[in-house]
PDB file of C-alpha atoms in Angstrom:
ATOM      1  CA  UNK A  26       2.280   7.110 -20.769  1.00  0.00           C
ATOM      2  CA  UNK A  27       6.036   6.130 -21.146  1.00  0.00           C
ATOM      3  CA  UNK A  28       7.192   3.215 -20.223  1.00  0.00           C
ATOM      4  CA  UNK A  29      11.417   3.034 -19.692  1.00  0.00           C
ATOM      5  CA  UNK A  30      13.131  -0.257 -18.461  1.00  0.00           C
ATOM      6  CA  UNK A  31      15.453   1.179 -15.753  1.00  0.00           C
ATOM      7  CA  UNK A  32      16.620  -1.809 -14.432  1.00  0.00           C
ATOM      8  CA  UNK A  33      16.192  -5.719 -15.785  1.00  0.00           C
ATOM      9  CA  UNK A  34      13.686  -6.421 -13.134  1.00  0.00           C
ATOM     10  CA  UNK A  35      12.689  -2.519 -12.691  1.00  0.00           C
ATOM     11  CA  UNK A  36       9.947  -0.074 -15.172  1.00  0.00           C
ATOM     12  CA  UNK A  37       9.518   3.417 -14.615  1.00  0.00           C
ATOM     13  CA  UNK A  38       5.808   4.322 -15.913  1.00  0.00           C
ATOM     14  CA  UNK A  39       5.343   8.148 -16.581  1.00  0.00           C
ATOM     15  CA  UNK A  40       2.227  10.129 -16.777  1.00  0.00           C
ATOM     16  CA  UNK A  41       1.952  13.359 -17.700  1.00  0.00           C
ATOM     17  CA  UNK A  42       1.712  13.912 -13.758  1.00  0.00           C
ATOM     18  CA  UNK A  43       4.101  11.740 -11.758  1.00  0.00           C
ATOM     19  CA  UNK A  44       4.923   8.581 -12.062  1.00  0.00           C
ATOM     20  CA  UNK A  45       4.901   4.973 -10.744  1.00  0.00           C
ATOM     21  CA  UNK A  46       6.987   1.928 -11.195  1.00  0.00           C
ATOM     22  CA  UNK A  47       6.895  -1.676 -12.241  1.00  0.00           C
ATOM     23  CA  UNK A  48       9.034  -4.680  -9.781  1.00  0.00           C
ATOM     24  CA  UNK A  49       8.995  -7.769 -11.572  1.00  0.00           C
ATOM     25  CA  UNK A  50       9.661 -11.346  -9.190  1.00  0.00           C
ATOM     26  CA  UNK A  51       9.913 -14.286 -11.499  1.00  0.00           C
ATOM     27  CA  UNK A  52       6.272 -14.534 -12.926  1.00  0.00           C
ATOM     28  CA  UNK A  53       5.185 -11.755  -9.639  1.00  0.00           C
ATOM     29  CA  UNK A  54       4.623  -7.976 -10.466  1.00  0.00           C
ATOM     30  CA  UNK A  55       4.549  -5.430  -7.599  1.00  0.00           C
ATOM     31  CA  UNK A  56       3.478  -1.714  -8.652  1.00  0.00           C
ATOM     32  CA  UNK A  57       4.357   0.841  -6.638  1.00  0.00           C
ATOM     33  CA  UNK A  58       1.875   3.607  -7.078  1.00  0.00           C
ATOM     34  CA  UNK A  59      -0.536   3.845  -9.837  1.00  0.00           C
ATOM     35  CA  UNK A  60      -1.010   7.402 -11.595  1.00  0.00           C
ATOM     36  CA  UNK A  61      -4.026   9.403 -12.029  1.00  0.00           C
ATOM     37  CA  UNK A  62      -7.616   8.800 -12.840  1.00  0.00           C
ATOM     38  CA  UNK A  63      -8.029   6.761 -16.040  1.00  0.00           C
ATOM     39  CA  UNK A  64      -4.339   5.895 -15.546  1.00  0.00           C
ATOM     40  CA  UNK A  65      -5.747   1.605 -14.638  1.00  0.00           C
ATOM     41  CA  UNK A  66      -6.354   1.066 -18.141  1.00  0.00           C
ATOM     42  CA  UNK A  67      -3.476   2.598 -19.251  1.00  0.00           C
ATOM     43  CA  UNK A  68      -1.287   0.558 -16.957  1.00  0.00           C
ATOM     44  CA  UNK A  69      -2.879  -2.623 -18.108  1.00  0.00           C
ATOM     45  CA  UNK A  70      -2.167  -2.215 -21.988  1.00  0.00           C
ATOM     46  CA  UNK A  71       1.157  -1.496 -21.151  1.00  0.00           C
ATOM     47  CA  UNK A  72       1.676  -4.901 -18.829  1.00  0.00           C
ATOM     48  CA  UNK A  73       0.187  -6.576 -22.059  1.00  0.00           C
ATOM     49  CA  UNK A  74       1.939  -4.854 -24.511  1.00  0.00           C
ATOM     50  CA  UNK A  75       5.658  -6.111 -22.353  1.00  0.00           C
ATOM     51  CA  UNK A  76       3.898  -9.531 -23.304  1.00  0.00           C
ATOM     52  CA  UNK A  77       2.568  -9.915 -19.052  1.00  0.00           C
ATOM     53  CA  UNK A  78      -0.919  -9.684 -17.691  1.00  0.00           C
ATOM     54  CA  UNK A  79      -2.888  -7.396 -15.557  1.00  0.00           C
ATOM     55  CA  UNK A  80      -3.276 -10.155 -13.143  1.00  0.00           C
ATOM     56  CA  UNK A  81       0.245 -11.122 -12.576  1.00  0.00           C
ATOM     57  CA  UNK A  82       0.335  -7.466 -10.406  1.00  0.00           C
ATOM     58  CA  UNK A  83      -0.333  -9.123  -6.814  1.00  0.00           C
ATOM     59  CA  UNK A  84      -0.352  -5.776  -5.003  1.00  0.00           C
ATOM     60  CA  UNK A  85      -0.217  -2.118  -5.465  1.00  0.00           C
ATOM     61  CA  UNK A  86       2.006  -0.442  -3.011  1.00  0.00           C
ATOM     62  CA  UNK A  87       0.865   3.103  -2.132  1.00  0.00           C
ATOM     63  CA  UNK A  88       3.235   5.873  -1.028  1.00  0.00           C
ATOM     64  CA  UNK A  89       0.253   8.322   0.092  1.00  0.00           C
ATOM     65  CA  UNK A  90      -2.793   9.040  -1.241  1.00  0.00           C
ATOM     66  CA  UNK A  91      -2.263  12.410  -3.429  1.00  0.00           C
ATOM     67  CA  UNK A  92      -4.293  12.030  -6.601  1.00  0.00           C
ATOM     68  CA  UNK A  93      -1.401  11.738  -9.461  1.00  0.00           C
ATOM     69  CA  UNK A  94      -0.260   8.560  -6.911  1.00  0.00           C
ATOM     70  CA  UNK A  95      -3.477   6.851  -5.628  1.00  0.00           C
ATOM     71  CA  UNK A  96      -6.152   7.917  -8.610  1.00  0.00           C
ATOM     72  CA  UNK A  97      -5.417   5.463 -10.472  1.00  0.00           C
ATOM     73  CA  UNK A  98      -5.692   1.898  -7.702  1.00  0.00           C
ATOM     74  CA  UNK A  99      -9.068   1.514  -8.043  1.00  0.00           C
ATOM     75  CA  UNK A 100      -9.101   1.427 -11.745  1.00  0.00           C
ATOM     76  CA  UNK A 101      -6.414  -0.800 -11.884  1.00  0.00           C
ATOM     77  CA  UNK A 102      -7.570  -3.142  -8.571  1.00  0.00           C
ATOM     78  CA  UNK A 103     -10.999  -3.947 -10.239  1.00  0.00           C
ATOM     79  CA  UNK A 104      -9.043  -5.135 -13.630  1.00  0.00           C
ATOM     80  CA  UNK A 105      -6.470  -6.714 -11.841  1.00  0.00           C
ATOM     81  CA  UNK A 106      -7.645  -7.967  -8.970  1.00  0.00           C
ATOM     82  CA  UNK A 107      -4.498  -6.519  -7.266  1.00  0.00           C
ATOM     83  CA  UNK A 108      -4.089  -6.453  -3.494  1.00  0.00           C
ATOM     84  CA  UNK A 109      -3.577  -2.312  -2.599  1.00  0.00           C
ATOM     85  CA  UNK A 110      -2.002  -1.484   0.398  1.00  0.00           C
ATOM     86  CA  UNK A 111      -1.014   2.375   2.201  1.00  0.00           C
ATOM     87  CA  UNK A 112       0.152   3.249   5.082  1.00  0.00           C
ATOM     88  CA  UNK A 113      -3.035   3.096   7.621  1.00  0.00           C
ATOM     89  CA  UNK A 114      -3.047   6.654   8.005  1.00  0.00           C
ATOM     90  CA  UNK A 115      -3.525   7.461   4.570  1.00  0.00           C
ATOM     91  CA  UNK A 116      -5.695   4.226   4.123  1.00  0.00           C
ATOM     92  CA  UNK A 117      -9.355   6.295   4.861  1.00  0.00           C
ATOM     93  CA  UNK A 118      -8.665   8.809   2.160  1.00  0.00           C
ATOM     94  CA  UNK A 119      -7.216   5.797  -0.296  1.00  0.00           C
ATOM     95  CA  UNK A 120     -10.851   4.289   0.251  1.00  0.00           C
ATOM     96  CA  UNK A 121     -12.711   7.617  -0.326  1.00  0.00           C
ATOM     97  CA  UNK A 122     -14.008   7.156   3.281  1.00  0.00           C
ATOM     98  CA  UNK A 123     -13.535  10.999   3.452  1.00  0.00           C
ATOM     99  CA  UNK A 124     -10.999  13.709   1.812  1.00  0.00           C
ATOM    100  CA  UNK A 125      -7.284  13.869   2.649  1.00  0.00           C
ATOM    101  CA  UNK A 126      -6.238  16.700   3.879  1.00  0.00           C
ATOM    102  CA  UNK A 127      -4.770  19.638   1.656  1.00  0.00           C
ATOM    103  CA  UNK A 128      -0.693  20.816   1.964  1.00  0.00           C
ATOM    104  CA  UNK A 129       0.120  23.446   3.641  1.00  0.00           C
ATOM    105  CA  UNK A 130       1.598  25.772   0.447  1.00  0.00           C
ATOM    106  CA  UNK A 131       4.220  28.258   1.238  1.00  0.00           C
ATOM    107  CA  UNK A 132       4.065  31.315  -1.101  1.00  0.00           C
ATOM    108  CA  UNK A 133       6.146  30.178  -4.080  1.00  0.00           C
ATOM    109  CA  UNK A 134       4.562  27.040  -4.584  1.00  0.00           C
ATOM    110  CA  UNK A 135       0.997  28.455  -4.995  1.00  0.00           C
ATOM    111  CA  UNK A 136       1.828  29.052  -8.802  1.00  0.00           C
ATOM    112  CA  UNK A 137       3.589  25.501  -9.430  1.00  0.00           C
ATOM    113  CA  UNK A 138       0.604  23.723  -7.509  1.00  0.00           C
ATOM    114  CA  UNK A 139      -1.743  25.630 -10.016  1.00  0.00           C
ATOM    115  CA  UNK A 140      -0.092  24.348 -13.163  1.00  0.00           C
ATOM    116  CA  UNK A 141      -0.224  20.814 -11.617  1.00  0.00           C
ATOM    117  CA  UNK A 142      -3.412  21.068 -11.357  1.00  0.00           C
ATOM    118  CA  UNK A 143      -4.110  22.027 -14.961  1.00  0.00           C
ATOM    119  CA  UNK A 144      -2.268  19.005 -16.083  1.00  0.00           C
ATOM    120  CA  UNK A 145      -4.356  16.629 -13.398  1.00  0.00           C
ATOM    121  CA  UNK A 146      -7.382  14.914 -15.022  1.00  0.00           C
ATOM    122  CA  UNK A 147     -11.077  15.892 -13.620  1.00  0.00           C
ATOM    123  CA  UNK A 148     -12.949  13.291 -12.171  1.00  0.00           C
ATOM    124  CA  UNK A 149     -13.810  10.813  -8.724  1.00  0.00           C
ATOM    125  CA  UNK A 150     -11.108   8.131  -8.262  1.00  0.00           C
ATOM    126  CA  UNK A 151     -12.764   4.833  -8.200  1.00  0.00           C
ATOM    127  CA  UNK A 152     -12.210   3.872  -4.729  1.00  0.00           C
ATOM    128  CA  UNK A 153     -10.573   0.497  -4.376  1.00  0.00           C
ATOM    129  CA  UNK A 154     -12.610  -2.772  -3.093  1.00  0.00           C
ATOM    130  CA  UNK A 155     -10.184  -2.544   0.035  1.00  0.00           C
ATOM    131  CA  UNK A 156      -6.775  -1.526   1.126  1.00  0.00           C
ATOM    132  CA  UNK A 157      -4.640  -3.411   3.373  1.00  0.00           C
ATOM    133  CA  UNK A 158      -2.910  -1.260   6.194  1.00  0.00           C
ATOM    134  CA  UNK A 159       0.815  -1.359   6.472  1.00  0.00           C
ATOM    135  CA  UNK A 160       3.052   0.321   9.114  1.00  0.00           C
ATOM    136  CA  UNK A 161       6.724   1.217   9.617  1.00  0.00           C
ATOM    137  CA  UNK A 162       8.913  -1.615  10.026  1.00  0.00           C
ATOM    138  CA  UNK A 163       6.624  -4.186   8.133  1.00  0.00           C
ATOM    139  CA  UNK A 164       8.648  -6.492   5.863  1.00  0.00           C
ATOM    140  CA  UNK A 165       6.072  -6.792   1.853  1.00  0.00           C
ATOM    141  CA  UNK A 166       6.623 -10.258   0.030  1.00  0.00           C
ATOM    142  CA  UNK A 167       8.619  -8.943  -2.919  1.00  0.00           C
ATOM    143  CA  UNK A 168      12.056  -7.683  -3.816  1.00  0.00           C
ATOM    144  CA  UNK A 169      13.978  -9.801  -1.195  1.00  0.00           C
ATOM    145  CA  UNK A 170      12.030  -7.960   1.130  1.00  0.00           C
ATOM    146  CA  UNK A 171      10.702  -4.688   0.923  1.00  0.00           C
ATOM    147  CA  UNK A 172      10.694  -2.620   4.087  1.00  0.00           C
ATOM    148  CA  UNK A 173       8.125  -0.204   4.395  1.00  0.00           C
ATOM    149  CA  UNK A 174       9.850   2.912   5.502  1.00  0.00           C
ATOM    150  CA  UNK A 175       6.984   5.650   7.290  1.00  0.00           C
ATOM    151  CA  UNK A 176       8.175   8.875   6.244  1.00  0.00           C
ATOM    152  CA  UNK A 177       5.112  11.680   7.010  1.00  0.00           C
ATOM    153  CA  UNK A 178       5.673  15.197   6.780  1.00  0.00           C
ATOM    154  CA  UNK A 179       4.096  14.758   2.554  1.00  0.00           C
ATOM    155  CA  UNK A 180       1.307  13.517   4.105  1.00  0.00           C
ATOM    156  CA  UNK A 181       0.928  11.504   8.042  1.00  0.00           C
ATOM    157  CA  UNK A 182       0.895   8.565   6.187  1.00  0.00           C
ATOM    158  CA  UNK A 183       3.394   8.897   3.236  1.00  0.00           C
ATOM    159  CA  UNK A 184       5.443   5.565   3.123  1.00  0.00           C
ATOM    160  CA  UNK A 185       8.964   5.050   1.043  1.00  0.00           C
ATOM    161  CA  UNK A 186       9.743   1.070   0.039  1.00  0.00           C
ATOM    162  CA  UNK A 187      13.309  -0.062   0.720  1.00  0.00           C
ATOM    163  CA  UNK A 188      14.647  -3.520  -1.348  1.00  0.00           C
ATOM    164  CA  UNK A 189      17.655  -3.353   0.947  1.00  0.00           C
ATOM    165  CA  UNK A 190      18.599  -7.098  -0.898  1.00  0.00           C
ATOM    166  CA  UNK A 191      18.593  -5.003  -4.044  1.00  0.00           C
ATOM    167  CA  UNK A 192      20.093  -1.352  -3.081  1.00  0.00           C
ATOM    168  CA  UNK A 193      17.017  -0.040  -4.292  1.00  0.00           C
ATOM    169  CA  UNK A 194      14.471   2.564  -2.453  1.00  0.00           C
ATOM    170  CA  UNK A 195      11.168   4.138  -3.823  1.00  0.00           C
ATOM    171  CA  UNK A 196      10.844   7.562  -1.969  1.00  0.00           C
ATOM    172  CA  UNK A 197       6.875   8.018  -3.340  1.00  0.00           C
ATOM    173  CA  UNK A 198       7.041  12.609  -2.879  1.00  0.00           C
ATOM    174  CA  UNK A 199       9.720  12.572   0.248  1.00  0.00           C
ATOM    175  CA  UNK A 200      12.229  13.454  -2.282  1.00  0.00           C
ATOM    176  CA  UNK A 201      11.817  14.581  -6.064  1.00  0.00           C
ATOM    177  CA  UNK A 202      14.510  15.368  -8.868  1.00  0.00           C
ATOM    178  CA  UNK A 203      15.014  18.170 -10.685  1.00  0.00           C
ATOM    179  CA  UNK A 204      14.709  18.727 -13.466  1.00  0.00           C
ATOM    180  CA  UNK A 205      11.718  16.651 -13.259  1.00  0.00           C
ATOM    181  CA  UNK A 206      10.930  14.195 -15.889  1.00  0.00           C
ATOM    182  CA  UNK A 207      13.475  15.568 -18.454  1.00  0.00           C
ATOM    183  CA  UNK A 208      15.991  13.557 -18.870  1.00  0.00           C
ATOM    184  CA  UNK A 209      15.299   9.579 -19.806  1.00  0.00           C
ATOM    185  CA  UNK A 210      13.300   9.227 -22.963  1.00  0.00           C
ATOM    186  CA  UNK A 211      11.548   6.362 -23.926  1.00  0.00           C
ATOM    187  CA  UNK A 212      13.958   4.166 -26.236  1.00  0.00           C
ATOM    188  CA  UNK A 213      17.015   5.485 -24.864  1.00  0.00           C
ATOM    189  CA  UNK A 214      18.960   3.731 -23.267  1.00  0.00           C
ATOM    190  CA  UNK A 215      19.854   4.108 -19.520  1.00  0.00           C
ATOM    191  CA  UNK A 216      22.562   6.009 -18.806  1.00  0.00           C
ATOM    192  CA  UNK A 217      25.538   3.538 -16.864  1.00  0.00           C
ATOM    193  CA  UNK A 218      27.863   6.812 -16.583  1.00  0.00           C
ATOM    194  CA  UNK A 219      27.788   9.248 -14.173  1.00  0.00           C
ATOM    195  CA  UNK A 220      24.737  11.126 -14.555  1.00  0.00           C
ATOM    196  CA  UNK A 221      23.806  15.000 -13.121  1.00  0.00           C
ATOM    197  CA  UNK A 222      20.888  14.964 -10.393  1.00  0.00           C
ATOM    198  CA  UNK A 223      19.818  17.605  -8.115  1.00  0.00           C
ATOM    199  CA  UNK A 224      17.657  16.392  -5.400  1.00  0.00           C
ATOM    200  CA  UNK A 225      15.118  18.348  -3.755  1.00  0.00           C
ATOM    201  CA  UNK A 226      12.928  17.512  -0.526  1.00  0.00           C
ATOM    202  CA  UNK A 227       9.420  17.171  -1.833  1.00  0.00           C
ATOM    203  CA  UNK A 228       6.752  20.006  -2.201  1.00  0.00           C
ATOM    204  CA  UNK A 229       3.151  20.333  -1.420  1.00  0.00           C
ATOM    205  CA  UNK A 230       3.921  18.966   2.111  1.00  0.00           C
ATOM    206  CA  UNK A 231       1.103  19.200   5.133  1.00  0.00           C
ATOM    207  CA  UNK A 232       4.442  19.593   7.495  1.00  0.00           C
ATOM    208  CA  UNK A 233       7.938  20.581   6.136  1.00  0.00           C
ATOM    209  CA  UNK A 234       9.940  20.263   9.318  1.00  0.00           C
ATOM    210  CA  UNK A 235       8.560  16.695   9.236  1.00  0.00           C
ATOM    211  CA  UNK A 236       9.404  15.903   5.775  1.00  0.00           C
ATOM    212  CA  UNK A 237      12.790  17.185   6.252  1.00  0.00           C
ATOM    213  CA  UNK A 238      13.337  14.432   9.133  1.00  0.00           C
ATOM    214  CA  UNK A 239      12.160  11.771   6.730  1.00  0.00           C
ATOM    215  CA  UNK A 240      14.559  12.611   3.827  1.00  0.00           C
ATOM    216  CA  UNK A 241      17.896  12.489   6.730  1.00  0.00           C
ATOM    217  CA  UNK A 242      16.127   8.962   7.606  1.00  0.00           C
ATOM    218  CA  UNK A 243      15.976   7.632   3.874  1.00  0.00           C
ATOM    219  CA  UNK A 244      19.294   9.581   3.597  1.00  0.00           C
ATOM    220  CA  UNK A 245      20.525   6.736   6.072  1.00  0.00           C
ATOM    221  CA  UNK A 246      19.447   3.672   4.239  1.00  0.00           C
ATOM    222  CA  UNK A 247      22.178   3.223   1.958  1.00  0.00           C
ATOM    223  CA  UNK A 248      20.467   2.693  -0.883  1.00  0.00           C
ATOM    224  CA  UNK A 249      22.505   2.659  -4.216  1.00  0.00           C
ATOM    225  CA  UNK A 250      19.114   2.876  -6.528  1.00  0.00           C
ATOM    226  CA  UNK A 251      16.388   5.785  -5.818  1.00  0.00           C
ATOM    227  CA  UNK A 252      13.315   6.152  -7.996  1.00  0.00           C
ATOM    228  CA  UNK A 253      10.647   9.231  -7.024  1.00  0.00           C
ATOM    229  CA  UNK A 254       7.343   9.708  -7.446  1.00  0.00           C
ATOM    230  CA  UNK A 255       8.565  12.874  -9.822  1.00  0.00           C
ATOM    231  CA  UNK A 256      12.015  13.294 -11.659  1.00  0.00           C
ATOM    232  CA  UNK A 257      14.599  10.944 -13.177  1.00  0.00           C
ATOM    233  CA  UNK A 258      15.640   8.277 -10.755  1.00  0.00           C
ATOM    234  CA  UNK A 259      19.183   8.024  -9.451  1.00  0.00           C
ATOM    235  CA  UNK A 260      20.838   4.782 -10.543  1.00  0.00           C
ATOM    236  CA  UNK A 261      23.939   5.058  -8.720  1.00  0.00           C
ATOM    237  CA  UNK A 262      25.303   6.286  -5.609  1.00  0.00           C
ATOM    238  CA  UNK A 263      21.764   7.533  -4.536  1.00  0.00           C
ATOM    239  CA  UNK A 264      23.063   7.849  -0.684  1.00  0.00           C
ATOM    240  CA  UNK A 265      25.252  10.495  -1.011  1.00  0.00           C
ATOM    241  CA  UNK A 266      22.938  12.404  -3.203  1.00  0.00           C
ATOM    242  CA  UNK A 267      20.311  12.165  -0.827  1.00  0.00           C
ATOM    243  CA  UNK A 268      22.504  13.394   1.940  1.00  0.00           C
ATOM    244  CA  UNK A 269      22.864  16.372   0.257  1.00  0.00           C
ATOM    245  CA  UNK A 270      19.110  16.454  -0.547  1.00  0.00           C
ATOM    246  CA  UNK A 271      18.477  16.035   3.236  1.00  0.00           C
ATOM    247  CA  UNK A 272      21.030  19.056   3.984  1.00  0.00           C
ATOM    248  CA  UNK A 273      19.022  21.422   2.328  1.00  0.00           C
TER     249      UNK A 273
END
């Protein structure tokens, strides 16, 4: 796993599949999403190796319950003893209560969901010891405020975070960048010039026309910062490029 310091208080952790990210509140860690089976442990050595602990993560913030986003909360719950919270549609599957429900796949993605899966590791997530519902509108004790933002058409239950005290928005698969995870490189630093992103609704969706309504909605927020669940994040002027993303 990489770990890349995109902003003072913000960490971008990448997996070989997807990635999540690290808010830091005074002594108070929030991370939003949590990688792939075995990725807990993983996640943990890194908060100890940036000289924190496990335990100062008070909650997990799920965007949806995919496997490269949600594998990885149990693992990291039990060492942790982190608070995980999705979206209450997505909740059941997050708690292994029964399986989520597979995207619908249009033609060309059939071969780029097969190489995913190659790269996914085998195994049961360790379902967390309980998930916390959240729902649109509902205002999470960190970053100023985050809002949770219900964007389905990923899955019914995906979920984006907006800091709007902070111009920064986590999209969880709404939105991805191309080309995905390419560009920063552990110990380089992040680029404070204008940088080249193409932004792409998300694949893999259960309902595109849905997902296509949720990127014009995050398109509206404003937001000057937006990190994705796959691909570099934007670091400036993220609203116009997802108005573009959202006219696709």
């Amino acid at each position: 796993m990489d770990v890349i310091e995109l902003l003072p208080r913000l960490h971008l952790l990448r997996f070989p599949v997807g990635q999540a990210y690290l808010w830091r509140d005074g002594e108070e860690l929030t991370l939003i999403d949590a990688g792939t089976i075995g990725a807990g442990p993983v996640i943990a050595e890194a908060i100890r190796a940036w000289g924190r602990a496990p335990e100062d993560v008070r909650r997990i913030v799920l965007t949806h319950f995919h496997e490269d986003h949600a594998g990885g909360a149990g693992e990291f719950a039990a060492l942790s003893g982190a608070e995980v919270l999705a979206h209450r549609l997505d909740a059941p599957f997050v708690r292994g209560a029964e399986p989520g429900p597979a995207p619908r796949l249009a033609e060309w993605e059939l071969p780029i969901r097969a190489q995913v899966a190659r790269r996914l590791p085998e195994g049961t997530p360790l379902p967390p010891p309980s998930v916390t519902e959240v729902t649109d509108g509902e205002v999470l004790g960190f970053g100023g405020g985050a809002q949770v933002v219900h964007v389905p058409g990923h899955t019914d239950g995906s979920i984006a975070l907006h800091l709007p005290a902070e111009g920064v928005l986590f999209t969880g698969d709404t939105v991805a960048a191309l080309p995905a995870e390419g560009v920063l490189s552990p110990g380089e630093p992040v680029p404070t010039g204008p940088v080249e992103h193409t932004l792409i609704p998300g694949v893999f969706n259960l309902d595109r026309p849905r997902l296509l309504d949720s990127v014009r909605r995050l398109a509206d927020l404003g937001a000057e910062v937006a990190c994705f669940g796959h691909g570099d994040p934007v670091l400036r002027g993220a609203a116009a490029e997802l108005r573009r993303a959202a006219a696709m």
